[in-house]
XYZ file of C-alpha atoms in Angstrom:
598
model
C -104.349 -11.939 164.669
C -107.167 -13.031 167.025
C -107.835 -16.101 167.785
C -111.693 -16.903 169.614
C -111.788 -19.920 171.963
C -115.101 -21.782 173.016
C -115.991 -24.821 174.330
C -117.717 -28.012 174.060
C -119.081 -31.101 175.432
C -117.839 -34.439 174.968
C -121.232 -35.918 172.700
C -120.703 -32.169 170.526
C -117.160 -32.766 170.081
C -117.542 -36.455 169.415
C -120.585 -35.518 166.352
C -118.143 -33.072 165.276
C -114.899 -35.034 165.086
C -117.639 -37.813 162.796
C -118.801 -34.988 160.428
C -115.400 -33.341 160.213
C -113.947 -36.405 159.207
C -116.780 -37.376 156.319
C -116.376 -33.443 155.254
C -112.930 -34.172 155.047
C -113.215 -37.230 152.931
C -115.814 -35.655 150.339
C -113.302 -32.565 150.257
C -110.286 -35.123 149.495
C -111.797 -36.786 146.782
C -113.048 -33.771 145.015
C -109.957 -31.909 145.157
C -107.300 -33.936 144.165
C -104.412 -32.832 142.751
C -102.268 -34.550 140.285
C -98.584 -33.061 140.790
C -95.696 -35.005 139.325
C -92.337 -35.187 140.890
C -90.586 -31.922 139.621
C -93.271 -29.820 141.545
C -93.033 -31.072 144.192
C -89.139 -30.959 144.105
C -89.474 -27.183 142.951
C -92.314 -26.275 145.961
C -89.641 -28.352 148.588
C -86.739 -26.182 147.610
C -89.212 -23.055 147.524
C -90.032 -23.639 150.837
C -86.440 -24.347 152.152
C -85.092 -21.229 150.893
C -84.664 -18.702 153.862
C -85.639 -14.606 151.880
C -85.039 -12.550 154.862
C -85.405 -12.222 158.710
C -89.029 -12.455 158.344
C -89.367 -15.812 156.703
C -91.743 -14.843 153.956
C -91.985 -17.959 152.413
C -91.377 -20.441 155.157
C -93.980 -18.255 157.721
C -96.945 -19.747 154.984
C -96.456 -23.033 154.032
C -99.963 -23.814 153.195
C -100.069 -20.475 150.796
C -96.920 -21.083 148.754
C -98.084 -24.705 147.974
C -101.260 -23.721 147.312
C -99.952 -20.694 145.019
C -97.328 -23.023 143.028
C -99.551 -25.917 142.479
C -101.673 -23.256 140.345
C -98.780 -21.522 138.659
C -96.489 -24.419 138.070
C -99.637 -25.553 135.712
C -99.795 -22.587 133.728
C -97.953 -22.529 130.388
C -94.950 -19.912 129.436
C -97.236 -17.476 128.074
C -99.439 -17.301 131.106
C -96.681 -17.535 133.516
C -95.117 -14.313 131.360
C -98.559 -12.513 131.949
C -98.885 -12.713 135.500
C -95.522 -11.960 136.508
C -96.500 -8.606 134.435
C -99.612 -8.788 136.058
C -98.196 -9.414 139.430
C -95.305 -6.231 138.558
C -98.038 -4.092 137.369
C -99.735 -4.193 141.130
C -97.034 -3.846 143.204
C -95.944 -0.913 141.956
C -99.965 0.449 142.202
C -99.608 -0.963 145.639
C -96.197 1.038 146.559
C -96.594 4.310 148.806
C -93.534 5.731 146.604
C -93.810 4.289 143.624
C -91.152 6.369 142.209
C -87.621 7.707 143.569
C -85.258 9.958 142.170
C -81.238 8.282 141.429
C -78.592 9.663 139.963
C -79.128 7.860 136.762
C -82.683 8.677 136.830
C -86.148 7.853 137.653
C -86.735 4.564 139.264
C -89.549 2.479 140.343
C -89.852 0.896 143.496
C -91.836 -2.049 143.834
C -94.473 -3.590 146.998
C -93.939 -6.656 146.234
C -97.282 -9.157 146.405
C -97.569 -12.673 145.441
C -101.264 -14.254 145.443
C -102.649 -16.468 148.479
C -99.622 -15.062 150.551
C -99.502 -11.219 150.593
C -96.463 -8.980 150.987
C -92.903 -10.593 150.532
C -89.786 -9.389 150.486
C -87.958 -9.241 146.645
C -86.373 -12.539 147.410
C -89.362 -14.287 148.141
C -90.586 -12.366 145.299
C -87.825 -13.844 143.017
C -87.984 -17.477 144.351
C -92.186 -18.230 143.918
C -91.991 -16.945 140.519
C -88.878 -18.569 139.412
C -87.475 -15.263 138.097
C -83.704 -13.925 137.963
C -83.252 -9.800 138.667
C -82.646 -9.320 135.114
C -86.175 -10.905 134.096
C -87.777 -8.635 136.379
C -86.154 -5.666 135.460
C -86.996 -6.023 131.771
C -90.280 -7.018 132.328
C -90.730 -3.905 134.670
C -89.380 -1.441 131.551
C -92.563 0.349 130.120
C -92.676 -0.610 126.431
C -93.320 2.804 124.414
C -96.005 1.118 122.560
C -97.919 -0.429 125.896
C -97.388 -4.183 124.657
C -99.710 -3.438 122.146
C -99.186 -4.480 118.232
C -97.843 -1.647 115.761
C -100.902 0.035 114.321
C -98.971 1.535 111.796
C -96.969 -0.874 110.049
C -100.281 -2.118 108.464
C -100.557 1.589 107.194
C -97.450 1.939 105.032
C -97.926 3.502 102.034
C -95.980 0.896 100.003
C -96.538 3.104 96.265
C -95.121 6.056 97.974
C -92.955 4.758 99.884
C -91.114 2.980 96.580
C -91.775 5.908 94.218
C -89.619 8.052 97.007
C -86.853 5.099 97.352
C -86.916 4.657 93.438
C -86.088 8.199 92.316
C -83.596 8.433 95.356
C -81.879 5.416 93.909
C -81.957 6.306 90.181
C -80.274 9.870 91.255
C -77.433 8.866 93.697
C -77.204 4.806 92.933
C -75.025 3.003 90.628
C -75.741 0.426 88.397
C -73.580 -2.348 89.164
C -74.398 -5.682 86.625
C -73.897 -9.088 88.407
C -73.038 -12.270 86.849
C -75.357 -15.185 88.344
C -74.420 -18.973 86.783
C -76.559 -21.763 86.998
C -76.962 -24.947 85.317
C -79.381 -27.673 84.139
C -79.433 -30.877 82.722
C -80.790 -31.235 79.295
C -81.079 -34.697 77.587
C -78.759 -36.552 79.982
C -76.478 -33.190 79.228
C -75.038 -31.347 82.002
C -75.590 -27.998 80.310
C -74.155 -24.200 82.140
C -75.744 -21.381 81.737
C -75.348 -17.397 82.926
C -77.341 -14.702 83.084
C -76.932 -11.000 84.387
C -78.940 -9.321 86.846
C -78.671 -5.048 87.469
C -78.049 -4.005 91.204
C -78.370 -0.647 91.967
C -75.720 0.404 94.598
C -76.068 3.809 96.781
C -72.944 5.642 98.175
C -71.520 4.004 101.544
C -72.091 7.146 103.906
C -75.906 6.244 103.305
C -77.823 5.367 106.347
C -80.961 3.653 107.327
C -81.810 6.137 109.447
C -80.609 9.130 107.323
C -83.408 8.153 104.412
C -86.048 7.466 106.563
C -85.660 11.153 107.779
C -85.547 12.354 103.947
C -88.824 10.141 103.831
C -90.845 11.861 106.606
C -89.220 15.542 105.541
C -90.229 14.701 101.807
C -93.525 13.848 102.573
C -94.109 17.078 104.641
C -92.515 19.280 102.286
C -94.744 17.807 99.155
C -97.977 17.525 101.851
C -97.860 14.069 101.181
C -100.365 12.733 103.986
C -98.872 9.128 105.177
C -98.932 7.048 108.251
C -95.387 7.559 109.324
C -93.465 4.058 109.460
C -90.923 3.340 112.148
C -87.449 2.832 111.606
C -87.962 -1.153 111.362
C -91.012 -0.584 109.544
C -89.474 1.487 106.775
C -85.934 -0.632 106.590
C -88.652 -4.114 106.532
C -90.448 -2.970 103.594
C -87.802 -1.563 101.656
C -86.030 -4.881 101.752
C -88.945 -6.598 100.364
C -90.229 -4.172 97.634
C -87.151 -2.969 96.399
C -84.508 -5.669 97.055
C -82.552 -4.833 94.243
C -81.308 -1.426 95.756
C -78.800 -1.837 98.255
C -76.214 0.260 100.195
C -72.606 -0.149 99.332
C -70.422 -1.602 102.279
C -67.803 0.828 103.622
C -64.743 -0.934 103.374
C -62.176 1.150 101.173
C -62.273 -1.188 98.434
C -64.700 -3.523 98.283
C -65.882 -5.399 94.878
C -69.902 -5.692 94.522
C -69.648 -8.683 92.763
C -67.745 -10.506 95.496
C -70.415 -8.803 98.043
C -73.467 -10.799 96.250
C -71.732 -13.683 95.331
C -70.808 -14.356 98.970
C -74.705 -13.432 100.121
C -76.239 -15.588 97.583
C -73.462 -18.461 98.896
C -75.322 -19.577 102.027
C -74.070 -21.248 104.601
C -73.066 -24.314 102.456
C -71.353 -23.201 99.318
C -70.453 -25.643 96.414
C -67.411 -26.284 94.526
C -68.777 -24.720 91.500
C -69.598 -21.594 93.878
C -66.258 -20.938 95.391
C -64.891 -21.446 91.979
C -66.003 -18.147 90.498
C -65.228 -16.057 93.751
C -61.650 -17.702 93.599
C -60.819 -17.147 89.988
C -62.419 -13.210 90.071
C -60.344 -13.010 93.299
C -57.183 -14.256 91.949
C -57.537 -12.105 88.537
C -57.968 -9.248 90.282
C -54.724 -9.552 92.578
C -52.849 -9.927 88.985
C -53.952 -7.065 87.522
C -53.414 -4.842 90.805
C -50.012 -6.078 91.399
C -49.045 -5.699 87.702
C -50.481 -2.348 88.390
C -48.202 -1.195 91.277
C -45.155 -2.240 89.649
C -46.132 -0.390 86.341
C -46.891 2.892 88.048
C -43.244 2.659 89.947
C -41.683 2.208 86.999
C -42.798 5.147 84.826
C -40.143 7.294 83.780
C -40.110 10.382 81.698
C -39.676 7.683 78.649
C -42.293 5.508 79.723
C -44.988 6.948 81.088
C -47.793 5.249 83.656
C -51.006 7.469 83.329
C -54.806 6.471 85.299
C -57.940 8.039 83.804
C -61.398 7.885 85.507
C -64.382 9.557 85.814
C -65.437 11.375 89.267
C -68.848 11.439 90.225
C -71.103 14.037 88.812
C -70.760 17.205 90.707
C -74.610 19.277 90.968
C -74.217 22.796 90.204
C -75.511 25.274 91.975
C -74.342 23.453 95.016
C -75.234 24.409 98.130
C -73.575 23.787 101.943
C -77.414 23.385 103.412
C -78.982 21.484 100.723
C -82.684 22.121 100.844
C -84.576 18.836 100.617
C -86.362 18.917 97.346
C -83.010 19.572 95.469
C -82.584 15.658 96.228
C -85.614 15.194 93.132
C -84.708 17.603 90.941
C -82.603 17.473 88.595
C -79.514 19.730 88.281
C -76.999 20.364 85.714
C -74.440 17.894 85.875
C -70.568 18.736 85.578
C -68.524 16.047 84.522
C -64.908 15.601 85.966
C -62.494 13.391 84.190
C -59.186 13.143 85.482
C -55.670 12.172 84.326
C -53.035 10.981 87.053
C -49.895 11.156 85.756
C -47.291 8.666 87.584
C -44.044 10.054 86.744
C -44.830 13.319 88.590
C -47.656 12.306 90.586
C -49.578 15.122 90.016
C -53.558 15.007 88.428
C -55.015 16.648 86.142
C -58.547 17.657 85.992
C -60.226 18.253 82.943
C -64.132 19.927 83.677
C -66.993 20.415 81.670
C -70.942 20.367 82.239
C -73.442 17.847 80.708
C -74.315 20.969 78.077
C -70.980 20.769 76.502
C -70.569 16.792 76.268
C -71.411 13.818 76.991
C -69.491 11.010 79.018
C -68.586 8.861 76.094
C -65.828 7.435 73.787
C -65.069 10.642 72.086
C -64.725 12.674 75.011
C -62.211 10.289 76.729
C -60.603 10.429 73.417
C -60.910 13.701 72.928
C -59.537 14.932 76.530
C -56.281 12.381 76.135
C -55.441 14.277 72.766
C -55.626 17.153 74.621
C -53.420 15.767 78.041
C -50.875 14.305 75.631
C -49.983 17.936 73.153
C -50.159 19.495 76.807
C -47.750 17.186 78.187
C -45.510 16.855 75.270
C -46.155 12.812 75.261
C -46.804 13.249 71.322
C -46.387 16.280 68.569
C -47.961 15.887 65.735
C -45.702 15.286 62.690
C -42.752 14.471 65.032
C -41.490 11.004 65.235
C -42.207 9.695 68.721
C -39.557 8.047 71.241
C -42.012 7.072 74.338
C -44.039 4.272 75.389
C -47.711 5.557 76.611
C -49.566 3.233 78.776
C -52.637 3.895 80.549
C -54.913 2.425 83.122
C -58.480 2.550 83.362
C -61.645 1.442 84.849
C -63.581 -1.594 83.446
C -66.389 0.534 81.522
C -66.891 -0.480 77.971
C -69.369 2.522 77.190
C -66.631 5.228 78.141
C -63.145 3.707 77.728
C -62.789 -0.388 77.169
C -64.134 -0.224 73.675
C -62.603 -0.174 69.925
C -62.993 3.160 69.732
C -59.975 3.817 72.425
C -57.761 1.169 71.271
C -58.376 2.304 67.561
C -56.811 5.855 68.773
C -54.084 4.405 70.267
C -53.420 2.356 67.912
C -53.262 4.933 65.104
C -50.881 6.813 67.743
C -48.324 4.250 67.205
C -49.025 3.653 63.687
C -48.467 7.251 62.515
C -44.948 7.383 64.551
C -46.297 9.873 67.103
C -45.160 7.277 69.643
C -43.046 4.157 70.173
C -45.201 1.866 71.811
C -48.647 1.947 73.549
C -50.993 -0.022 76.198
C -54.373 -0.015 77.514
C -54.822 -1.862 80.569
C -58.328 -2.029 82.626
C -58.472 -3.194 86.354
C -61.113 -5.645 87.217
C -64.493 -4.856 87.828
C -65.487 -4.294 90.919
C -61.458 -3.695 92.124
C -60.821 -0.706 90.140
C -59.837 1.776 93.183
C -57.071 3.784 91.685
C -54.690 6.778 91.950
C -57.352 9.142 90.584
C -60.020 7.984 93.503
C -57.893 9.238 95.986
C -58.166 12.896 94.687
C -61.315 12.626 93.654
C -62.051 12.088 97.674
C -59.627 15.647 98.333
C -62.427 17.207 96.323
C -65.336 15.847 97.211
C -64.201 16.556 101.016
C -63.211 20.579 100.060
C -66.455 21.286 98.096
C -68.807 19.785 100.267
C -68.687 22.283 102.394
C -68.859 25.518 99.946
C -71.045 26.992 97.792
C -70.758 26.744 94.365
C -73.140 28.510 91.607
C -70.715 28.822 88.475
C -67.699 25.784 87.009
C -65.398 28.956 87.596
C -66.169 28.031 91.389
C -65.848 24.642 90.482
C -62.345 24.971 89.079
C -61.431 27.163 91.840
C -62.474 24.614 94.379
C -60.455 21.379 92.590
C -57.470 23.910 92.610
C -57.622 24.094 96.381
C -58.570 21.287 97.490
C -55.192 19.361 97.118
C -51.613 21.242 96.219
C -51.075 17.895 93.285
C -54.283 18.967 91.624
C -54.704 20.740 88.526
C -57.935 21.689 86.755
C -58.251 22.624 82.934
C -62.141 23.840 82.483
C -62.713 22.935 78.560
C -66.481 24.609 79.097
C -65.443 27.581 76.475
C -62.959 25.824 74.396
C -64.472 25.249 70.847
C -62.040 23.068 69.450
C -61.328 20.458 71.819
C -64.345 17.597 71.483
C -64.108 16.223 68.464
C -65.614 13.296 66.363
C -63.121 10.287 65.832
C -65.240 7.295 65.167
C -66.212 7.634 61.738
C -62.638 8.013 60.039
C -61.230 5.542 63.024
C -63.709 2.913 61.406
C -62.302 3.068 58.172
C -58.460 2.294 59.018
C -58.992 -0.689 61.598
C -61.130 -3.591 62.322
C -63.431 -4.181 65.059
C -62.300 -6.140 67.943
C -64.289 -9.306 68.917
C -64.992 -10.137 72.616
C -63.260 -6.907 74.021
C -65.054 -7.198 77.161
C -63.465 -10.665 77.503
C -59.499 -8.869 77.607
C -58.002 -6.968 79.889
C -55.109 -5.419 78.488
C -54.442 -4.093 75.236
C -50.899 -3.667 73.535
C -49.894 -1.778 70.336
C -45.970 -2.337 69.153
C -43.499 -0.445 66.578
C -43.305 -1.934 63.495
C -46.713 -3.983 63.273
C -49.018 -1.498 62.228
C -52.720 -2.229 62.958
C -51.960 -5.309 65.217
C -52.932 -5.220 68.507
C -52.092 -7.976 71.197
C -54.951 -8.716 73.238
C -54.790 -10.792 76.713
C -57.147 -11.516 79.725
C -54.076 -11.470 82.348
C -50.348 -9.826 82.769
C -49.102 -13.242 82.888
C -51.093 -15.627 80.032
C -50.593 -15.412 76.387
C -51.943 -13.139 73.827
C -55.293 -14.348 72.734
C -56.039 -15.368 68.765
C -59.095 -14.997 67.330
C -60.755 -18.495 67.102
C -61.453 -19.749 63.629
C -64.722 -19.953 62.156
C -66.398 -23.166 62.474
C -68.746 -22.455 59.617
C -66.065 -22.017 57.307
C -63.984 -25.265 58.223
C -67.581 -27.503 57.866
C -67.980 -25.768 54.398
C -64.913 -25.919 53.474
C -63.928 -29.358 54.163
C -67.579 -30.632 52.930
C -68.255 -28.581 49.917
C -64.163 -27.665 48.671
C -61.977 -30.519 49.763
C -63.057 -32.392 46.939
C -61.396 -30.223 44.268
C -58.110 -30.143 46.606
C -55.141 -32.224 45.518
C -55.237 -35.314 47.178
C -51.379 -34.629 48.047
C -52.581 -31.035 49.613
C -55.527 -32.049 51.434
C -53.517 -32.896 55.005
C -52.186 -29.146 54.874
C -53.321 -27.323 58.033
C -55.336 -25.001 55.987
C -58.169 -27.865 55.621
C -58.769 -28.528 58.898
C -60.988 -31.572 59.877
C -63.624 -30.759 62.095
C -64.894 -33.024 64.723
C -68.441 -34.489 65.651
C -68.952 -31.752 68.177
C -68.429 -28.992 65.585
C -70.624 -30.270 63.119
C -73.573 -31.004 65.265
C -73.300 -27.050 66.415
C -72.787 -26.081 62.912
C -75.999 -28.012 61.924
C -78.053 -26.152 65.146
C -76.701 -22.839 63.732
C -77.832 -22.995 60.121
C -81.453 -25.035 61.097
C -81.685 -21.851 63.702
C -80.805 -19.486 61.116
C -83.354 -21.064 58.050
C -85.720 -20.861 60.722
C -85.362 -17.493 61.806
C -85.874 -16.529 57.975
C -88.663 -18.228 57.365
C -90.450 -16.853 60.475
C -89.480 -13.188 58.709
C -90.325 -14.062 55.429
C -93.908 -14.827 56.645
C -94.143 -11.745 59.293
C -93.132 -9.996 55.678
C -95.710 -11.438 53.780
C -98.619 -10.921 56.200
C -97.729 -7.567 56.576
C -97.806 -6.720 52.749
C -101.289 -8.618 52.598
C -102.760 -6.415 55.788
C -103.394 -3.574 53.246
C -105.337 -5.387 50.623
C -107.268 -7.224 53.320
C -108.388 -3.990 54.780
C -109.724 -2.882 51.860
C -111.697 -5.990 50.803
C -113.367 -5.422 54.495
C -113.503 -1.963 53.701
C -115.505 -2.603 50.455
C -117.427 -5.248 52.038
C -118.844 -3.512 54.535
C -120.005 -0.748 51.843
């Protein structure tokens, strides 16, 4: 740098040194700076901190101060922009900007800071109050240029749920939940439930995976949308459709424990870890009764576990095309029969054109297992106990309709004993799940156009499975409810029981409990009839008689609910007898407007 000398006289330099000094004053007391102590702490240790053999920061004292009394007053948000700022021109500022590494592309930096001019990194590092880390992130390019996403505010949220929907209602289960909740009514601590529908998709589901189906759908149908990100897409699915979820991928995991434990929170109550505890408990009975039951089966007493599989699409394909995912194929069912004795499974096939998945057919396809194994003859006098396992659904198995049959098993001699026992809901993983998963792995990868490849690939994919394809069998679905009906009575509160017994020598009684280790349940008595009774018949009663057991006393609880019922019930009437009569009159009002108006 040069430097020019010159010289003065004594009166110039003495006028000078006078107006320098009032300059100086008038500059002072313009220009002061208020700087508290931790500033000035943070520009002393700046200043003491030795970068590099050049002394970047200690060479220009004046600079740094003046530099950190400006950025030390700048909020987080404008500190964050001009270190960008500052990144952004060194690298404009670098001869190579760019060098070539064996992990890639990297950019080299000229590094600047304001009021001082070229540092080293160090120096660099220290004025801004930065770590390497913060400067290496903040030196990434962003793909979207720090910019806001333009397209998230252009997602089709119609399509996008009309897409998810149908996805859901073809691959999803629906799984019911039981929420509880309670409320205080009249000083009354009142509890109440109600049931909510979750629909459930299959656990090798992805994120990622549907919003590829997404973009490829809406090509494929020439569906013009803004195409959503990956956090875009997963974001408003969440919020639109929050009922459809993605099944975890644990081996046996129970849905209803899943939502109970989400809708928990951090702070769960009593009442809260109550339920989980009790379904978790009940459902550790039944599978340990289960175990032991399926080592004990014998040739005598046989251990059998029926379940559906899931639907299998015919014609499947190994390269699905992608509108096959919307349409809807012909379904073949797959029930199977795991026998525990042998432990060998038996698959009975059949497509949605034949039957249905109902009562009948799981009645209908155990006739047909039990003549084919020999477990019953009909007109033979049966020596073996027959008890079977099943998943908790009351539309297909846990209803009267099943226990009826089994019951009339026992009661026409064609065997010695019987029992129908359901898992838990939501821990009903079984015997017949595990070869259901043989098949499902060996057909995925075929092609299948006909159930004769069907059978074919259930025979192969596992040497313990069998396959029996009932498709051109005439005589094997056949209609039981209606002459079931007449023989036995309805149970009450099936749902609420878990296992089912039926014993030699008590025809048309059938023990009904909620565990493997409480009692049988009895039906409660009718609290209507013991208020009648004891009001309007006691009278007439011996007075010697009336303590008999038979004329039970009911209590102030009973007779208030008694009262609710019947005031609910005249109610209830009288609202129909007047939605009765105003319909009759409609008619011959009409006409008198009719006439009226002529």
């Amino acid at each position: 740098m040069e430097h020019e000398v010159c010289t003065a006289s004594g009166d110039d330099i003495e006028a000078s040194a006078s107006a320098g000094s009032s300059y100086c004053s008038a500059e002072e007391d313009d220009e002061i700076v208020e700087i508290d102590e931790a500033v000035t702490e943070h520009i002393d240790t700046v200043l003491g901190v030795r970068c590099c053999e050049n002394d970047c920061i200690a060479s220009h004292p004046e600079a740094v101060t003046n530099f950190l009394r400006g950025y030390m007053k700048m909020t987080k948000d404008c500190q964050r922009t001009s270190i960008v700022t500052a990144l952004a021109m060194c690298l404009a500022f670098s001869e190579d900007n760019q060098r070539h590494h064996s992990t890639g592309v990297r950019q080299r930096y000229a590094y600047f800071v304001p009021l001082v001019g070229q540092v080293c990194r160090t120096a660099f590092k220290t004025a801004y109050n930065v770590s390497n880390g913060t400067i290496n992130r903040y030196g990434i390019k962003t793909v979207h240029g720090n910019a806001a996403n333009k397209h998230a505010q252009f997602v089709d949220e119609e399509a996008l749920k009309a897409f998810f929907t149908r996805l859901a209602s073809t691959h999803a289960d629906c799984v019911p939940v039981l929420f509880r909740y309670q409320k205080t009514v009249d000083g009354e601590l009142r509890r109440y439930h109600t049931t909510k529908e979750y629909q459930l998709l299959p656990s090798y589901f992805t994120w990622g995976m549907m919003h590829g189906w997404y973009i490829k759908w809406a090509k494929d149908a020439r569906v013009r949308i803004k195409e959503p990100s990956l956090s875009s897409f997963l974001t408003v699915l969440e919020r639109i459709c929050p009922e459809i979820r993605i099944r975890s991928v644990r081996d046996n995991v129970c849905d209803a424990c899943v939502i109970y434990r989400n809708t928990m929170g951090a702070e769960p109550t009593v009442d809260d870890t109550e339920v989980i505890v009790a379904h978790v408990e009940d459902a550790k009975a039944m599978r340990a009764q289960y175990k032991s039951d399926c080592e004990a089966a014998t040739s005598e007493k046989i251990v059998t576990t029926i379940d559906y599989a899931q639907n299998i699409a015919l014609p499947h394909s190994a390269q699905t095309p992608s509108m096959w995912y919307f349409i809807s194929l012909i379904s073949v069912h797959v029930f199977g029969i795991h026998s525990h004795p042998d432990k060998l499974q038996w698959n009975l096939i059949y497509s949605e054109r034949k039957a249905k998945k109902g009562s009948t057919e799981v009645i209908s396809m155990l006739d047909v297992y039990a003549r084919m194994r020999n477990i019953y003859s009909a007109g033979v006098v049966g020596s073996k106990h027959w008890h079977v396992y099943a998943t908790n659904c009351g539309g297909q198995v846990k209803n009267n309709f099943v226990v009826q049959f089994l019951t009339f098993l026992v009661h026409s001699k064609g065997l010695k004993g019987a029992k129908l026992s359901f898992l838990v809901k939501g821990h009903t993983k079984n015997h017949c799940d595990r070869h259901f998963g043989y098949i499902k792995r060996h057909y995925t990868k075929r092609d299948m156009w006909i159930l004769d490849d069907v059978e074919r690939a259930i025979q192969e994919s596992s040497p313990d499975n069998r396959c029996f394809n009932s498709e051109q069998s005439d005589h094997i679905f056949r209609e039981y409810k209606e002459t079931r009906e007449k023989l036995y009575k309805k149970l009450d509160n099936i749902q609420s029981c878990q296992i089912f017994e039926v014993r030699n020598g008590e025809p048309g009684v059938v023990y009904c409990r909620t565990r493997p280790d409480s009692e049988p349940v009895s039906p409660p008595p009718n609290k209507e009839k013991i208020h009648d009774i004891h009001k309007k018949v006691l009278q007439y009663v011996p007075p010697d008689l009336r303590s008999d057991p038979l004329y039970i006393v009911p209590d102030a609880a009973d007779r208030a609910e008694v009262a609710a019922t019947k005031r609910f019930r005249r109610q209830k009437a009288v609202q129909k007898k007047k939605r009765s009569a105003a319909n009759a009159d409609a008619p011959r009002k009409k006409r008198a407007a009719e006439s009226d108006n002529q």
